[in-house]
mmCIF file of C-alpha atoms in Angstrom:
data_model
loop_
_atom_site.group_PDB
_atom_site.id
_atom_site.type_symbol
_atom_site.label_atom_id
_atom_site.label_comp_id
_atom_site.label_asym_id
_atom_site.label_seq_id
_atom_site.Cartn_x
_atom_site.Cartn_y
_atom_site.Cartn_z
ATOM 1 C CA MET A 224 -2.216 -19.161 0.406
ATOM 2 C CA PRO A 225 -3.422 -16.424 -1.923
ATOM 3 C CA ALA A 226 -5.389 -12.844 -0.462
ATOM 4 C CA GLU A 227 -8.683 -13.482 0.066
ATOM 5 C CA VAL A 228 -11.985 -11.103 -0.536
ATOM 6 C CA ILE A 229 -14.604 -11.802 2.313
ATOM 7 C CA GLU A 230 -17.810 -10.013 1.918
ATOM 8 C CA GLN A 231 -19.691 -8.250 4.680
ATOM 9 C CA PRO A 232 -22.691 -10.111 5.935
ATOM 10 C CA SER A 233 -25.936 -8.813 4.331
ATOM 11 C CA ASP A 234 -27.315 -7.893 7.581
ATOM 12 C CA ASP A 235 -25.010 -5.153 9.005
ATOM 13 C CA ARG A 236 -27.149 -5.213 12.433
ATOM 14 C CA PHE A 237 -24.920 -7.890 13.672
ATOM 15 C CA PHE A 238 -21.712 -7.867 11.771
ATOM 16 C CA SER A 239 -19.051 -5.341 11.809
ATOM 17 C CA LEU A 240 -16.469 -5.752 9.464
ATOM 18 C CA ALA A 241 -13.964 -3.949 11.661
ATOM 19 C CA ALA A 242 -14.784 -6.273 14.341
ATOM 20 C CA ILE A 243 -14.095 -9.498 11.712
ATOM 21 C CA ALA A 244 -10.889 -7.883 10.740
ATOM 22 C CA ASP A 245 -9.849 -7.465 14.289
ATOM 23 C CA GLU A 246 -10.809 -11.321 14.957
ATOM 24 C CA ILE A 247 -8.816 -12.434 12.422
ATOM 25 C CA MET A 248 -5.758 -10.542 13.102
ATOM 26 C CA GLU A 249 -5.801 -11.923 16.603
ATOM 27 C CA ARG A 250 -6.099 -15.514 15.361
ATOM 28 C CA HIS A 251 -3.676 -15.361 12.504
ATOM 29 C CA PRO A 252 -0.950 -12.833 13.762
ATOM 30 C CA GLY A 253 1.139 -11.317 11.150
ATOM 31 C CA TYR A 254 -1.816 -11.380 8.338
ATOM 32 C CA ARG A 255 -2.535 -8.001 6.961
ATOM 33 C CA VAL A 256 -6.471 -7.575 6.975
ATOM 34 C CA GLU A 257 -7.857 -4.445 5.191
ATOM 35 C CA ILE A 258 -11.471 -3.247 4.457
ATOM 36 C CA ILE A 259 -12.204 -1.751 0.742
ATOM 37 C CA GLY A 260 -14.696 -0.881 -0.881
ATOM 38 C CA GLY A 261 -16.997 -2.700 1.675
ATOM 39 C CA HIS A 262 -14.819 -5.858 1.635
ATOM 40 C CA LEU A 263 -12.485 -7.776 3.777
ATOM 41 C CA LEU A 264 -9.130 -8.316 2.149
ATOM 42 C CA VAL A 265 -6.941 -10.672 3.912
ATOM 43 C CA THR A 266 -3.117 -10.918 2.919
ATOM 44 C CA PRO A 267 -1.046 -13.807 4.405
ATOM 45 C CA LEU A 268 2.353 -13.275 5.732
ATOM 46 C CA ARG A 269 4.753 -11.799 3.183
ATOM 47 C CA ASP A 270 8.330 -13.630 2.031
ATOM 48 C CA ALA A 271 11.793 -12.499 3.012
ATOM 49 C CA ARG A 272 12.088 -10.722 -0.502
ATOM 50 C CA HIS A 273 9.388 -8.746 -0.107
ATOM 51 C CA ALA A 274 10.660 -7.588 3.207
ATOM 52 C CA CYS A 275 14.243 -7.122 1.503
ATOM 53 C CA VAL A 276 12.985 -4.718 -1.117
ATOM 54 C CA LEU A 277 10.998 -2.708 1.539
ATOM 55 C CA THR A 278 13.938 -2.204 3.774
ATOM 56 C CA ASP A 279 15.765 -1.271 0.643
ATOM 57 C CA LEU A 280 13.460 1.427 -0.316
ATOM 58 C CA MET A 281 13.502 2.718 3.494
ATOM 59 C CA CYS A 282 16.781 3.208 3.537
ATOM 60 C CA LEU A 283 16.981 5.003 -0.025
ATOM 61 C CA PHE A 284 14.020 7.473 1.286
ATOM 62 C CA ILE A 285 15.602 8.040 4.811
ATOM 63 C CA ALA A 286 18.937 8.973 2.873
ATOM 64 C CA ALA A 287 17.068 11.432 0.744
ATOM 65 C CA GLY A 288 15.821 13.236 4.248
ATOM 66 C CA LEU A 289 12.165 11.956 4.123
ATOM 67 C CA HIS A 290 12.124 10.675 7.634
ATOM 68 C CA ASP A 291 13.693 14.183 9.186
ATOM 69 C CA GLY A 292 11.790 17.434 10.110
ATOM 70 C CA ASP A 293 8.680 17.533 8.151
ATOM 71 C CA ALA A 294 8.095 13.960 6.820
ATOM 72 C CA GLU A 295 8.248 10.284 8.041
ATOM 73 C CA VAL A 296 8.738 7.013 6.292
ATOM 74 C CA LEU A 297 6.774 4.635 7.523
ATOM 75 C CA GLN A 298 5.679 0.796 7.244
ATOM 76 C CA ASN A 299 2.183 -0.861 7.457
ATOM 77 C CA VAL A 300 0.297 2.341 8.796
ATOM 78 C CA GLY A 301 -3.345 2.323 8.291
ATOM 79 C CA LEU A 302 -4.777 4.817 5.761
ATOM 80 C CA TRP A 303 -8.517 5.606 6.394
ATOM 81 C CA LEU A 304 -10.374 5.418 3.078
ATOM 82 C CA PRO A 305 -13.329 7.157 1.919
ATOM 83 C CA THR A 306 -14.809 4.504 0.226
ATOM 84 C CA GLY A 307 -17.199 3.218 3.138
ATOM 85 C CA ALA A 308 -17.765 3.794 6.795
ATOM 86 C CA GLU A 309 -15.251 1.098 7.845
ATOM 87 C CA ASP A 310 -12.908 1.112 4.849
ATOM 88 C CA TYR A 311 -9.011 1.358 5.504
ATOM 89 C CA ALA A 312 -5.785 0.227 3.594
ATOM 90 C CA ILE A 313 -2.578 -0.590 5.068
ATOM 91 C CA PRO A 314 0.102 0.375 2.542
ATOM 92 C CA ASP A 315 3.480 -1.690 2.468
ATOM 93 C CA LEU A 316 5.193 1.605 2.913
ATOM 94 C CA ALA A 317 4.311 5.389 3.297
ATOM 95 C CA ILE A 318 5.735 8.717 3.263
ATOM 96 C CA VAL A 319 3.515 10.738 5.163
ATOM 97 C CA ASP A 320 3.783 14.200 7.277
ATOM 98 C CA ALA A 321 5.472 14.335 10.706
ATOM 99 C CA ASP A 322 2.189 15.687 12.217
ATOM 100 C CA ILE A 323 0.364 12.434 11.343
ATOM 101 C CA ASP A 324 -0.485 11.939 14.972
ATOM 102 C CA ASP A 325 -2.793 14.589 14.685
ATOM 103 C CA HIS A 326 -5.020 12.804 11.988
ATOM 104 C CA LEU A 327 -5.969 9.746 13.507
ATOM 105 C CA VAL A 328 -9.477 9.040 12.622
ATOM 106 C CA GLU A 329 -10.112 5.709 14.172
ATOM 107 C CA ASN A 330 -9.031 1.850 14.254
ATOM 108 C CA ASN A 331 -5.313 2.927 13.915
ATOM 109 C CA ALA A 332 -6.026 4.645 10.603
ATOM 110 C CA TYR A 333 -4.976 8.294 9.605
ATOM 111 C CA ASP A 334 -6.488 10.706 7.246
ATOM 112 C CA PRO A 335 -5.280 10.149 3.840
ATOM 113 C CA VAL A 336 -4.657 13.912 3.510
ATOM 114 C CA CYS A 337 -1.260 13.597 5.598
ATOM 115 C CA PHE A 338 -0.009 10.725 3.308
ATOM 116 C CA ARG A 339 2.435 12.156 0.397
ATOM 117 C CA LEU A 340 3.329 8.606 -1.187
ATOM 118 C CA VAL A 341 2.132 4.772 -0.740
ATOM 119 C CA LEU A 342 4.126 1.999 -1.901
ATOM 120 C CA GLU A 343 3.033 -1.584 -2.275
ATOM 121 C CA VAL A 344 5.242 -4.467 -3.153
ATOM 122 C CA THR A 345 3.167 -7.183 -4.799
ATOM 123 C CA SER A 346 2.803 -10.595 -3.435
ATOM 124 C CA SER A 347 -0.033 -13.179 -4.288
ATOM 125 C CA ASN A 348 -2.287 -10.492 -4.345
ATOM 126 C CA TRP A 349 -0.837 -8.794 -7.142
ATOM 127 C CA LYS A 350 -4.204 -8.046 -8.957
ATOM 128 C CA ASP A 351 -5.137 -6.014 -5.847
ATOM 129 C CA ASP A 352 -2.301 -3.718 -5.827
ATOM 130 C CA LEU A 353 -2.716 -2.941 -9.534
ATOM 131 C CA LYS A 354 -6.220 -2.669 -9.466
ATOM 132 C CA THR A 355 -8.119 -2.325 -6.497
ATOM 133 C CA LYS A 356 -5.794 -0.131 -4.467
ATOM 134 C CA ALA A 357 -5.259 2.010 -7.367
ATOM 135 C CA VAL A 358 -8.778 3.063 -7.511
ATOM 136 C CA ALA A 359 -8.955 3.320 -3.706
ATOM 137 C CA TYR A 360 -6.060 5.459 -3.351
ATOM 138 C CA ALA A 361 -6.930 7.626 -6.306
ATOM 139 C CA GLN A 362 -10.455 8.013 -4.430
ATOM 140 C CA ALA A 363 -8.390 9.108 -1.065
ATOM 141 C CA LYS A 364 -6.176 11.354 -3.203
ATOM 142 C CA VAL A 365 -3.141 9.989 -2.437
ATOM 143 C CA PRO A 366 -1.069 12.374 -4.552
ATOM 144 C CA VAL A 367 1.804 9.332 -5.472
ATOM 145 C CA TYR A 368 1.166 5.871 -5.613
ATOM 146 C CA VAL A 369 4.192 3.127 -6.399
ATOM 147 C CA ILE A 370 4.117 -0.157 -7.180
ATOM 148 C CA VAL A 371 6.647 -2.832 -7.224
ATOM 149 C CA ASP A 372 5.435 -5.437 -9.778
ATOM 150 C CA ARG A 373 7.128 -8.391 -8.849
ATOM 151 C CA LYS A 374 4.653 -10.312 -11.117
ATOM 152 C CA HIS A 375 5.359 -8.405 -14.413
ATOM 153 C CA GLN A 376 8.838 -7.127 -13.090
ATOM 154 C CA ARG A 377 7.875 -3.408 -13.423
ATOM 155 C CA VAL A 378 8.025 -0.407 -11.127
ATOM 156 C CA HIS A 379 4.900 1.565 -11.572
ATOM 157 C CA VAL A 380 4.551 5.169 -10.744
ATOM 158 C CA LEU A 381 0.948 6.738 -10.696
ATOM 159 C CA THR A 382 0.442 10.405 -9.704
ATOM 160 C CA ASP A 383 -2.508 13.126 -9.947
ATOM 161 C CA PRO A 384 -5.582 11.102 -8.724
ATOM 162 C CA SER A 385 -8.911 12.066 -10.176
ATOM 163 C CA GLY A 386 -11.998 10.572 -9.290
ATOM 164 C CA GLU A 387 -11.222 6.704 -9.291
ATOM 165 C CA GLN A 388 -8.149 6.663 -11.292
ATOM 166 C CA TYR A 389 -4.809 8.226 -11.575
ATOM 167 C CA GLU A 390 -4.568 10.962 -14.349
ATOM 168 C CA HIS A 391 -0.661 9.608 -15.073
ATOM 169 C CA HIS A 392 0.590 6.236 -14.576
ATOM 170 C CA ARG A 393 3.935 5.173 -16.225
ATOM 171 C CA PRO A 394 5.212 1.782 -15.921
ATOM 172 C CA TYR A 395 9.141 1.331 -15.724
ATOM 173 C CA SER A 396 11.047 -1.526 -17.268
ATOM 174 C CA PRO A 397 14.480 -3.141 -15.819
ATOM 175 C CA GLY A 398 17.258 -1.104 -16.823
ATOM 176 C CA GLU A 399 14.893 2.277 -16.692
ATOM 177 C CA THR A 400 15.331 4.658 -13.897
ATOM 178 C CA ALA A 401 12.251 6.399 -12.130
ATOM 179 C CA THR A 402 12.319 10.063 -10.934
ATOM 180 C CA LEU A 403 9.449 10.472 -8.117
ATOM 181 C CA PRO A 404 7.866 13.888 -7.777
ATOM 182 C CA ALA A 405 9.052 16.809 -5.813
ATOM 183 C CA SER A 406 6.048 16.878 -4.339
ATOM 184 C CA ILE A 407 7.174 14.065 -1.795
ATOM 185 C CA GLY A 408 9.578 16.304 0.020
ATOM 186 C CA ALA A 409 12.915 15.511 -1.752
ATOM 187 C CA GLN A 410 14.562 14.394 -5.136
ATOM 188 C CA VAL A 411 14.426 10.577 -5.254
ATOM 189 C CA THR A 412 15.221 8.522 -8.445
ATOM 190 C CA LEU A 413 14.532 4.367 -8.153
ATOM 191 C CA ASP A 414 16.822 2.231 -10.006
ATOM 192 C CA VAL A 415 14.115 -0.268 -11.705
ATOM 193 C CA ASP A 416 16.849 -2.949 -11.790
ATOM 194 C CA GLN A 417 17.861 -2.688 -8.400
ATOM 195 C CA ILE A 418 14.461 -2.965 -6.795
ATOM 196 C CA LEU A 419 13.309 -5.756 -9.218
ATOM 197 C CA LYS A 420 16.778 -7.729 -7.970
ATOM 198 C CA ALA A 421 16.162 -7.158 -4.537
ATOM 199 C CA ALA A 422 12.403 -8.283 -4.781
ATOM 200 C CA GLN A 423 13.209 -11.756 -6.485
ATOM 201 C CA LYS A 424 13.681 -15.030 -4.778
ATOM 202 C CA LYS A 425 17.330 -15.989 -4.787
ATOM 203 C CA ALA A 426 18.251 -19.158 -6.630
ATOM 204 C CA ASP A 427 18.900 -22.413 -4.768
#
């Protein structure tokens, strides 16, 4: 089942997107529901390879010291967006300041000021990760956005947010390595081959 975008009813006196999002998550445990640009984005359960590459990346970031002291490595934590009254995203993985608890906005979403990096691994909603979320994260001024693009076998590193876009967007191909900006708090280099192999479904 692909990701679905659900528009808000025109009469918002009777409907709250946040309430609808909560109802969807209650009826469909494991689904991820986000509100971006005034639209509900519903993503079904991800596959095992999606989870595997996230675990590998978490281990890499933790080994670099990014889950000790002034930073934490977190999965599926809400990021409050400046694009609408109820807007928030839930990146697959994030590197945040350790004082993130002091930056709670509402609905379990946190001020983007404490996010150093967000990362998405594409699923059926790959267009949202490459386009919709790139705009949203740039508008939120998240310094670094990394996309593990399983559809096109690339790892994208986006940096320097300005307005609705990132000033620098570098796609990396298999065989290359991507060194992330030191602003995340540690020296981290991504082996694109290794990441993409972990993200692929195993042959029968």
